[in-house]
XYZ file of C-alpha atoms in Angstrom:
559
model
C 0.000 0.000 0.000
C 2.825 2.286 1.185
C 4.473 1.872 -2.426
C 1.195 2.581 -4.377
C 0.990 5.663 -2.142
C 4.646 6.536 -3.229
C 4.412 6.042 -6.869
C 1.055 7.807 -6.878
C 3.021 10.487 -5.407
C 5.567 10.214 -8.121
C 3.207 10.768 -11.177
C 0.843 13.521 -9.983
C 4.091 15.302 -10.147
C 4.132 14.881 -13.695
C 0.475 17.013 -13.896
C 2.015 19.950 -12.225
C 2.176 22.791 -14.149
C 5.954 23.873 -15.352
C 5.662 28.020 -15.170
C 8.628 27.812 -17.457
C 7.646 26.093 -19.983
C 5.117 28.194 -22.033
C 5.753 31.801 -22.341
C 2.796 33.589 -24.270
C 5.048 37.055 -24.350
C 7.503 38.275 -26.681
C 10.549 39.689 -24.808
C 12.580 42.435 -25.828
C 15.544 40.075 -26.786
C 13.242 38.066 -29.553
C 12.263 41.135 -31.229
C 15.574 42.739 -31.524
C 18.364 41.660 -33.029
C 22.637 42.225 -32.798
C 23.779 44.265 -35.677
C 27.517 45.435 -34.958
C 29.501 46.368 -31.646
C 32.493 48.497 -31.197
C 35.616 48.320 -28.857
C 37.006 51.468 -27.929
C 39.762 49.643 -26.073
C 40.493 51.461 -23.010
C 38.532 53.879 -20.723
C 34.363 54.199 -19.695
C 31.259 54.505 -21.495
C 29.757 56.311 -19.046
C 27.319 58.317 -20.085
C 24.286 57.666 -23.078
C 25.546 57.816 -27.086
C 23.864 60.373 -28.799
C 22.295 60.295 -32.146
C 22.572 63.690 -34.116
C 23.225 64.382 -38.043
C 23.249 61.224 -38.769
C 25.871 60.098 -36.814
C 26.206 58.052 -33.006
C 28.354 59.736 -31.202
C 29.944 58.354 -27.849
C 32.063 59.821 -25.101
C 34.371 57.655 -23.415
C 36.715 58.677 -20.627
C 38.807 57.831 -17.574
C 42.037 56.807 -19.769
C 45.023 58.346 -21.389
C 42.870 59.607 -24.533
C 39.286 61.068 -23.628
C 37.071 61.335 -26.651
C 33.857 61.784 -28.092
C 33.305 59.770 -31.181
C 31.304 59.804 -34.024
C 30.466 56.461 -35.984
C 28.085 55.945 -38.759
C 25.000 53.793 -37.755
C 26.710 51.123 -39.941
C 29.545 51.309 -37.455
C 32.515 53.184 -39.131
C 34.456 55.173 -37.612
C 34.120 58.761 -39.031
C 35.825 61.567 -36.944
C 37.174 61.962 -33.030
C 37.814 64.691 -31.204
C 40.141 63.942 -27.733
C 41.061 66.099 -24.604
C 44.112 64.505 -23.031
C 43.819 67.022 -20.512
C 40.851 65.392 -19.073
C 42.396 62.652 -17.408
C 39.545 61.450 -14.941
C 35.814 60.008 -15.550
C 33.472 62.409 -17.497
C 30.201 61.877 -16.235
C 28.825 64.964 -18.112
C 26.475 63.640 -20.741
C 26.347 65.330 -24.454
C 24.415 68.070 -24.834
C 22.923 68.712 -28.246
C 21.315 71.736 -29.622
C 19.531 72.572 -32.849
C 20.628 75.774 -34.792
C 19.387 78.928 -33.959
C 19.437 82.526 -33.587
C 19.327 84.458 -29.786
C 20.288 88.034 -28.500
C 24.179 87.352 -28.920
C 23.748 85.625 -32.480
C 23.595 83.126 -34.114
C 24.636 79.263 -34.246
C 24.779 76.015 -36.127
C 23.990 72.552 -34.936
C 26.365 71.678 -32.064
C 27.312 69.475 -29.539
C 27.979 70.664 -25.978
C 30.459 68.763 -24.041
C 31.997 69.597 -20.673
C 35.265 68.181 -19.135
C 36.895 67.681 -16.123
C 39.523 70.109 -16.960
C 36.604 72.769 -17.075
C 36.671 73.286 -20.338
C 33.454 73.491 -22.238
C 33.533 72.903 -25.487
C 30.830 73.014 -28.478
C 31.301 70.786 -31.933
C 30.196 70.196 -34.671
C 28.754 67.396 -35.236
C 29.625 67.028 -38.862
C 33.320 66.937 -38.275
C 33.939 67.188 -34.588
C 36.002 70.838 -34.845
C 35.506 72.718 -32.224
C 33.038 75.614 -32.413
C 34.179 77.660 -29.582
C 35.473 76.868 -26.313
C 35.331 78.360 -22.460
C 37.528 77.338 -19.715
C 35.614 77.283 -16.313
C 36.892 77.189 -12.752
C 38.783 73.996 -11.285
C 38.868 72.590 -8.173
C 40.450 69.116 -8.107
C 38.052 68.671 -11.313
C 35.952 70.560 -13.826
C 32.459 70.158 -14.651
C 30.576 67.097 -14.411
C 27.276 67.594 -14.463
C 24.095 68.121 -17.027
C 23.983 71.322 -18.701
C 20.521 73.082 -19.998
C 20.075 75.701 -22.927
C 16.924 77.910 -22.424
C 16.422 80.562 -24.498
C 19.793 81.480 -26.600
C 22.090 80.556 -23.563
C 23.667 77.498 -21.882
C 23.413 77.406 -18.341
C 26.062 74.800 -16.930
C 27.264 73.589 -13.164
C 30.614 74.129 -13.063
C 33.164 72.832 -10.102
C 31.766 74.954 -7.646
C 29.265 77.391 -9.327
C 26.299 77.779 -12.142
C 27.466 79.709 -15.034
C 25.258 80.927 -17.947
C 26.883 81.597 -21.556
C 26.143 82.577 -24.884
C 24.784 79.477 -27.511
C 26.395 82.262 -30.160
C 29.619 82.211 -29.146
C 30.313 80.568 -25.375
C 30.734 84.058 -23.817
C 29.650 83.778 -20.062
C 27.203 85.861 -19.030
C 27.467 85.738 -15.186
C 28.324 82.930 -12.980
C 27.851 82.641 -9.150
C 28.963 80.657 -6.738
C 27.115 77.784 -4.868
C 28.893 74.885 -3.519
C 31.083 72.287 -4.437
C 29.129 70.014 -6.641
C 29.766 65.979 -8.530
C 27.498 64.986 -11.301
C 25.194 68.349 -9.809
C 23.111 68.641 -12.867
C 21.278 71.918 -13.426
C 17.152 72.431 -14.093
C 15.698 75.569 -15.616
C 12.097 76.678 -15.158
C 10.775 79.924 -16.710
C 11.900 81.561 -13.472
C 14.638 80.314 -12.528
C 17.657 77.528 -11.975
C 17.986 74.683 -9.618
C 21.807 72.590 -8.719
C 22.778 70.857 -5.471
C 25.713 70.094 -4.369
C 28.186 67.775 -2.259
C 27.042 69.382 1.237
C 23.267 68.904 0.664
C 22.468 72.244 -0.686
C 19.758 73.255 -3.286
C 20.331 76.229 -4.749
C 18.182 78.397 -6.476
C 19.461 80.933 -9.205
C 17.451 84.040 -10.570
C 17.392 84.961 -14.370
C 19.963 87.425 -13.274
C 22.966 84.903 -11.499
C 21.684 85.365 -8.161
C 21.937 82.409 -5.546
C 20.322 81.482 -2.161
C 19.998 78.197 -0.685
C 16.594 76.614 -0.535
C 16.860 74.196 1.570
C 19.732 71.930 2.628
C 20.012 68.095 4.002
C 22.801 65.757 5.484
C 23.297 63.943 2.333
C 24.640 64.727 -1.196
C 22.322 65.957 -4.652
C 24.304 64.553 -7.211
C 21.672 64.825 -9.835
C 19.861 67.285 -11.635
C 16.631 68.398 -9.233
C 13.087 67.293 -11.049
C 10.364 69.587 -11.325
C 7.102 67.415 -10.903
C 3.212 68.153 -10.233
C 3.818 67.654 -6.304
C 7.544 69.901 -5.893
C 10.474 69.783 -6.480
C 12.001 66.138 -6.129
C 15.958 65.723 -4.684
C 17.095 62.041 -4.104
C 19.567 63.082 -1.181
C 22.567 60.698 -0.756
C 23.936 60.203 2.575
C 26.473 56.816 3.537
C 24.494 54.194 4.487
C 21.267 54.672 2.478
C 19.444 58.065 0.837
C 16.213 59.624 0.765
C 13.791 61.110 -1.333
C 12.599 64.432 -0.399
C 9.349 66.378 -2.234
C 9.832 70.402 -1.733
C 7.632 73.221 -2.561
C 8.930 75.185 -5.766
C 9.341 78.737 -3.766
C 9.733 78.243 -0.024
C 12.042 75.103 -0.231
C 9.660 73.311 2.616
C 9.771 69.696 2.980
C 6.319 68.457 1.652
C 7.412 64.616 1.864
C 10.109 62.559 2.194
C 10.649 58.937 1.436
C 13.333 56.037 2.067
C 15.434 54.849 -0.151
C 18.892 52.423 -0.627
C 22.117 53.192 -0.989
C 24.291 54.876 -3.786
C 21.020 56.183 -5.477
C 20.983 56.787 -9.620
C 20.117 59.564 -12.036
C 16.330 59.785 -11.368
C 14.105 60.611 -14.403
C 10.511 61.731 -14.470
C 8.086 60.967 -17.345
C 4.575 62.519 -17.322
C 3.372 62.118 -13.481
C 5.791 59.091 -12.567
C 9.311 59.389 -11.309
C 11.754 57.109 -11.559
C 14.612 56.201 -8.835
C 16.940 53.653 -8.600
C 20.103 52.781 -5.841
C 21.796 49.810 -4.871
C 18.553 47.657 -3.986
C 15.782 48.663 -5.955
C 14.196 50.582 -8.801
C 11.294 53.013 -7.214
C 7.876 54.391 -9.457
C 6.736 57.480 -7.142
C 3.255 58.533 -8.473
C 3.874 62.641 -8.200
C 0.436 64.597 -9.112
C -0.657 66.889 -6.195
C 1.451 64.699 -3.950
C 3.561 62.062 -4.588
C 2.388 58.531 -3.823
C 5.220 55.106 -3.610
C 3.677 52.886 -6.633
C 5.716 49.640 -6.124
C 9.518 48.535 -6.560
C 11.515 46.283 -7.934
C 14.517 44.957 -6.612
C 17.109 45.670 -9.006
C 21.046 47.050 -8.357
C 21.708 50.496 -10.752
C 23.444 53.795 -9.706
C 23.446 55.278 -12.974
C 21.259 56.996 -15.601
C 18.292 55.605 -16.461
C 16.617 55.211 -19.828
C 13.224 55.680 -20.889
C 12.201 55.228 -24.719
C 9.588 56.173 -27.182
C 7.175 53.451 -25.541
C 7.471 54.797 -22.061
C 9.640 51.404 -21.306
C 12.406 51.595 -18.814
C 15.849 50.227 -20.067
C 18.776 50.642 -16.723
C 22.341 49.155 -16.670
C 23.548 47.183 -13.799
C 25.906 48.544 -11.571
C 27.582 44.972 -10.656
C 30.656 42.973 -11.704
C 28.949 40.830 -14.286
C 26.275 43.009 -14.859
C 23.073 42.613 -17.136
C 20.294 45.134 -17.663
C 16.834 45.428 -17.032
C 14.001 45.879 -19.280
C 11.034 47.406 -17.473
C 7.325 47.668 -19.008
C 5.639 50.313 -17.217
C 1.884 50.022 -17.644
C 1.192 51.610 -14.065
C 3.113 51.068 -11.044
C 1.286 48.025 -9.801
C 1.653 46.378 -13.219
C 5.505 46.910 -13.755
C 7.027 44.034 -15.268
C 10.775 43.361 -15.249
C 12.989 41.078 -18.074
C 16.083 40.913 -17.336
C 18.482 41.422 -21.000
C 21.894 39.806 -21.518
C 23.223 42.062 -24.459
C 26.191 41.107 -24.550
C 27.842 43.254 -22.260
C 29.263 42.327 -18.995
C 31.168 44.419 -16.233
C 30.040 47.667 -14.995
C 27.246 49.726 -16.327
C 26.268 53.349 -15.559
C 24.935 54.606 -19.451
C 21.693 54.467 -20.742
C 20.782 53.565 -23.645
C 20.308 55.337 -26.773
C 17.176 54.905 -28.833
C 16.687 56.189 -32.656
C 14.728 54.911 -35.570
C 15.444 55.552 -39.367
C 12.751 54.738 -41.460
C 11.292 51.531 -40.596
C 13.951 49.914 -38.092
C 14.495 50.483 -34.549
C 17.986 51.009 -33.298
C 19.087 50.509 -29.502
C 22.609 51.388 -28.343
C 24.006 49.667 -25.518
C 27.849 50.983 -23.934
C 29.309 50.108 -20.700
C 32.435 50.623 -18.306
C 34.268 48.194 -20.276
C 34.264 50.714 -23.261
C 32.216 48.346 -25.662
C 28.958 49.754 -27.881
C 26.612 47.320 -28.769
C 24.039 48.248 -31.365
C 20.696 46.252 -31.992
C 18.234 46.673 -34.375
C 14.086 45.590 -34.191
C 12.996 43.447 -36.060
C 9.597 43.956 -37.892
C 7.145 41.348 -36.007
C 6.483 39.383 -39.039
C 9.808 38.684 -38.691
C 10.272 37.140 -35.704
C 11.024 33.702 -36.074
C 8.033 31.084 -34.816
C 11.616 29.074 -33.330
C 12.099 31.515 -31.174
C 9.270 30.895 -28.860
C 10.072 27.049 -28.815
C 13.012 27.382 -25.521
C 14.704 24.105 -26.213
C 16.872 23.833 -23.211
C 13.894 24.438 -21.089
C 12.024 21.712 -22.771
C 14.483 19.498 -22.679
C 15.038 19.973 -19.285
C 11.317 19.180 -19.023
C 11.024 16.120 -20.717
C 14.046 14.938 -18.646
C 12.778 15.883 -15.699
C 8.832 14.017 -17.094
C 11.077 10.514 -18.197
C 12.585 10.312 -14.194
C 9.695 11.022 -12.553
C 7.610 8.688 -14.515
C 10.533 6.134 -14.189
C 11.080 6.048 -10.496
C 7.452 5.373 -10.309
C 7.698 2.533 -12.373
C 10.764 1.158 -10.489
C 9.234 1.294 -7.592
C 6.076 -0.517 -8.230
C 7.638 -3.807 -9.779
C 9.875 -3.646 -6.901
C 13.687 -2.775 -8.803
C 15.143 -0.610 -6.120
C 18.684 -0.027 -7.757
C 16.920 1.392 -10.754
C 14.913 3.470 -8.620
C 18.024 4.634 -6.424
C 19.524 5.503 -9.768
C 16.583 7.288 -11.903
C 15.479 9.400 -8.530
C 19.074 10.332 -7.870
C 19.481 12.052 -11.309
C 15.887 13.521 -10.190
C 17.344 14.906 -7.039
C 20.803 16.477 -9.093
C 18.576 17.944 -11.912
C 16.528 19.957 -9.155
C 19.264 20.601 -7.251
C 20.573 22.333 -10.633
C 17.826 24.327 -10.756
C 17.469 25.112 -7.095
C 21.405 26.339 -7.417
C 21.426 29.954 -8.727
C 18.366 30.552 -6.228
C 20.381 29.774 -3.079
C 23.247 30.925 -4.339
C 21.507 34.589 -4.420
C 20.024 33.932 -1.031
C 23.184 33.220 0.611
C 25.028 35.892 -1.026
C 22.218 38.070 -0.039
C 22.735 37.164 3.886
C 25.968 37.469 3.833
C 25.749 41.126 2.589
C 22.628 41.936 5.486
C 25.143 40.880 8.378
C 27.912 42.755 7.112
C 25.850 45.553 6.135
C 23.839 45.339 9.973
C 27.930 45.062 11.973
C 29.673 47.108 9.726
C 29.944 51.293 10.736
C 30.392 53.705 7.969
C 33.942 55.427 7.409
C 33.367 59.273 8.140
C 35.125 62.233 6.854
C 37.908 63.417 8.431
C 37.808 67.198 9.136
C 41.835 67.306 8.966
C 41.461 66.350 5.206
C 41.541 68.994 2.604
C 38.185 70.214 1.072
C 39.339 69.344 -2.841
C 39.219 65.077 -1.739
C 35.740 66.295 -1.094
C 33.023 63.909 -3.563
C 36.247 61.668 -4.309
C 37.846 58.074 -3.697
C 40.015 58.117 -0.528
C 42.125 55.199 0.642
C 43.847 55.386 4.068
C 46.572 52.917 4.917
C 47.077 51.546 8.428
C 50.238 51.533 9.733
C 52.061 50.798 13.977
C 53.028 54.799 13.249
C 50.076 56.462 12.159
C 47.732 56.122 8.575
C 48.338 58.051 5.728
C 45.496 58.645 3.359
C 45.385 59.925 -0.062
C 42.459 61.437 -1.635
C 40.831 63.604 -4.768
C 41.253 59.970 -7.002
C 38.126 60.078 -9.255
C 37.214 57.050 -12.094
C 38.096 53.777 -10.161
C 35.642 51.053 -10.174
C 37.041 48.540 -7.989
C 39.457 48.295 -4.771
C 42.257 46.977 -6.273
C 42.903 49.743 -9.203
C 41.505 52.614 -6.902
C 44.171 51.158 -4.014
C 46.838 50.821 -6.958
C 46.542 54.490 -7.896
C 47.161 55.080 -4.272
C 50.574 52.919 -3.856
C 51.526 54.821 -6.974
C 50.911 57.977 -5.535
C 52.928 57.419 -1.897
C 55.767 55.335 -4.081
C 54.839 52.597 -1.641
C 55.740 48.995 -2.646
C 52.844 46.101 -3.048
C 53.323 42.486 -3.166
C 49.162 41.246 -4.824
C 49.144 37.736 -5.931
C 46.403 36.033 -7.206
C 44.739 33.444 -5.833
C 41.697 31.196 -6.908
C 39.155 33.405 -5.219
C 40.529 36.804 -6.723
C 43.793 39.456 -5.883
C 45.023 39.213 -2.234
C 47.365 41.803 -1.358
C 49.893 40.364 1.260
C 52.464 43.438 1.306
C 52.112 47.448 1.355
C 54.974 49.188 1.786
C 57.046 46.384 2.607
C 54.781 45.181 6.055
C 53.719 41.757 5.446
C 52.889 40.305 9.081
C 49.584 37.672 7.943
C 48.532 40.004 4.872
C 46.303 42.645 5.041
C 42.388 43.622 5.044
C 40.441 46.284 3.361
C 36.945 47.803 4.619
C 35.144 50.055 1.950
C 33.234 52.961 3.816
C 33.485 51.153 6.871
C 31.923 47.615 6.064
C 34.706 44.770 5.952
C 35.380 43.474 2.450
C 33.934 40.022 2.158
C 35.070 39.628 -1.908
C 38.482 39.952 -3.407
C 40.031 43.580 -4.003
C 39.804 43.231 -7.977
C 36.054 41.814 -7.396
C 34.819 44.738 -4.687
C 32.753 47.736 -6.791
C 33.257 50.833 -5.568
C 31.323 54.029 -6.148
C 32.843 57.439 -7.165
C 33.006 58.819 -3.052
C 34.240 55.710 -1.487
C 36.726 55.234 1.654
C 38.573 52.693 1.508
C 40.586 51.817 4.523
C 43.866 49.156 4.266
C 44.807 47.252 7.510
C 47.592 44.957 8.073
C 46.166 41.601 9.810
């Protein structure tokens, strides 16, 4: 009886219903399709390609030879223009502007593009020469955050100011000072001009250059301020995890505030929904009189976000081997997430780009490894029936089908070594499947209890105010630490902790083990090897494996 029961058992699981195996949708990686990529060899991708005159142009930085590139959308290379003075990460995205005419003159089509040297430059987009050029203030670094044209005149955040030139000819018109500012981008209403900064600060800037501080939080605004139905939306950073706050437009008063993760992205807003993202989830705040939390999706991204024709949300992954996500936003409640393997794999802060010439659909993909990706859509009458037919998850299926109904068999005429054998390669296939879950789980733990023990690494007032919004690394030693800041453009320990030894002419023994780097000597101390925390939470991965972000502390001590 006890064996009928058993095999019973066994073959009702064969009429459960496989989720997997029949997917009525068509995701975004069936209807498009590769067409070309392009390695730029060294340096970042860090900021979206732009598609103007014909041409998809691309910035790349943090390298011996900053750029911005134009390529045809066949992929040949056509012109580049490079600023080896800019020698860390441009995070300022391209700027284009249609010809016109204003009070100071008139101009062509141009591209705006601001380094960290200060210098902003305009091109054309044609050829890449330069159209005119400004050099603005620098302290440690240039400018690195979103300009805005309004009305015949550029209005850009420079190191530790707003200043507002002439589209004409790049003549500045006034600038004032507000604080010291890292990816600050600037907004501009009828009325007026918004920019944060590293301290917390929003400023707000008159038509006529004149500043006054809004309101201010512990945190950092490292993005350009949104303007939605509700207020005026900052995403304020601070070291452990940020927060959302919802202001009114003239007095600067706090009209809401929400939670949010760590390390937070570029937020966007499109019609009455904003869009945040940090190192835990991606956020859809319903702003129309006041702003409402929709839902979220857990999801790791500290970049820009991109939003195309469709209203779909396209983000990069932030993480070693990172993927993207493709988000259908129908309403909050109804967001649906596919996750997209393009290709690309290693850091990602860019959005896409998205343009369409006649017919076809193009979407450009770049990343911190300095590789574009380009993919075009295919019309749906195209898309091949085959590609709804997932044969490994079939197979895995039927396998999974012949066991079950197997071991039942076995085990009613009594053969227990077959059974042993057919239900053991039952167990390994689920444990197969089971594996990436609790892989993700455990890795997940791991990172709560560190996360819950682990203190953050604070500022130290004795430091100089230029290593302010930059990557610091302290060293340990029986005499004292010696830290080294304003490094800018490292994405893991181990090159950002490189840079440092460099900088101190210290000596470093790494050698590389099966797990990753292990660095068992700085500066000749050895003793049992030595440990690194990263703003204050001990480093559980290898140094060449641990992401950083572009303010991060790390601290070296011997064990």
């Amino acid at each position: 009886m006890i064996r009928r029961l058993i095999a019973f058992f066994l073959l009702s699981m064969l009429m459960l219903p496989m989720a997997s195996a029949v997917d009525s949708t068509v995701s975004w990686t069936q209807e498009n399709t590769p067409a070309w990529d392009y390695d730029f060899s060294d340096g970042y991708i860090s900021t979206a390609p732009l598609y103007i005159d014909e041409k998809i142009l691309v910035r790349t930085s943090g390298s011996s030879n900053p750029s911005v590139t134009a390529l045809s959308v066949e992929g040949t290379f056509l012109w580049r223009h490079s600023n080896p003075n800019s020698t860390n990460n441009d995070m300022s995205p391209l700027l284009p502007v249609s010809a016109g005419e204003g009070a100071c003159g008139a101009w062509p089509e141009l591209v705006l593009v601001g380094w960290t040297d200060g210098v902003l430059e305009a091109l054309h987009p044609g050829n890449g020469t330069v159209y005119w050029s400004v050099q603005t203030e620098v302290v440690g670094w240039g400018i690195t955050g979103a300009g805005s044209v309004f009305e015949g005149h550029v209005f850009y955040p420079t190191r530790q100011g707003l200043g507002m030139y002439c589209m004409a000819d790049g003549s500045q018109q006034w600038w004032t000072e507000t604080g010291l500012g890292w990816r600050n981008g600037v907004t501009l209403t009828d009325s007026a001009a918004y920019v944060g900064d590293e301290s917390g600060t929003l400023w707000r800037i008159d038509s006529t250059g004149e500043a006054y501080a809004l309101a201010s939080f512990e945190g950092k605004i490292r993005h350009a301020p949104l303007i939605s139905q509700a207020g005026i939306l900052v995403h304020v950073q601070s070291s452990m995890d940020s927060t959302v706050f919802v202001l009114h437009n003239e007095t600067g008063l706090v009209l809401q505030q929400f939670t949010a993760g760590p390390s937070p992205a570029l937020p966007v807003i499109m019609d009455d929904v904003v869009v945040l993202s940090d190192s835990e989830s991606i956020h859809f705040l319903l702003c129309r009189d006041t702003c409402a939390l929709e839902s979220q999706i857990p999801f790791h991204s500290n970049g820009e976000i991109g939003i195309n024709r469709q209203g779909n949300i396209v983000i990069p992954s932030n993480t070693p081997n990172s993927n993207w996500a493709h988000i259908v936003h129908q309403n909050g409640s109804n967001a649906v997430l596919e996750s997209l393997d393009v290709g690309l794999y290693g850091y990602g802060t860019a959005a896409p780009l998205w343009f369409r010439i006649g017919s076809v659909n193009y979407t450009v993909f770049g990343d911190d490894q300095s590789v574009l990706k380009v993919f075009q859509n295919l019309p749906s009458d195209e898309i091949l029936e085959s590609n709804d037919f997932d044969w490994s998850t079939q197979s895995f299926l039927f396998a999974t089908y012949l066991l079950l109904g197997s071991s039942a068999v076995f085990f009613l005429n009594g053969r227990r070594d077959l059974f042993v054998r057919t239900s053991s390669l039952l167990l390994v296939l689920v444990l197969l499947l089971l594996l990436p879950d609790v892989t993700q789980l455990w890795s997940s733990e791991v990172n709560e209890v560190f996360e819950e023990t682990s203190e953050a690494d604070e500022w130290d007032e004795n430091w100089p105010d230029t290593w302010l919004g930059t990557q610091i690394v302290v060293f340990q030693f029986a005499e004292g630490e010696q830290a080294i800041g304003g490094l800018v453009g490292h994405q893991d320990v181990l090159s950002l902790t490189q840079s440092a030894v460099d900088d101190f002419d210290f000596s470093m023994t790494v050698e590389q083990t099966s797990i990753g780097a292990y660095i068992s000597s700085i500066n000749g101390i050895q003793g049992e090897g030595w440990e690194f925390y990263v703003d204050g939470s001990k480093g559980v991965l290898s140094a060449d494996t641990t992401a950083i972000d572009s303010t991060t502390i790390v601290r070296w001590t011997p064990v």
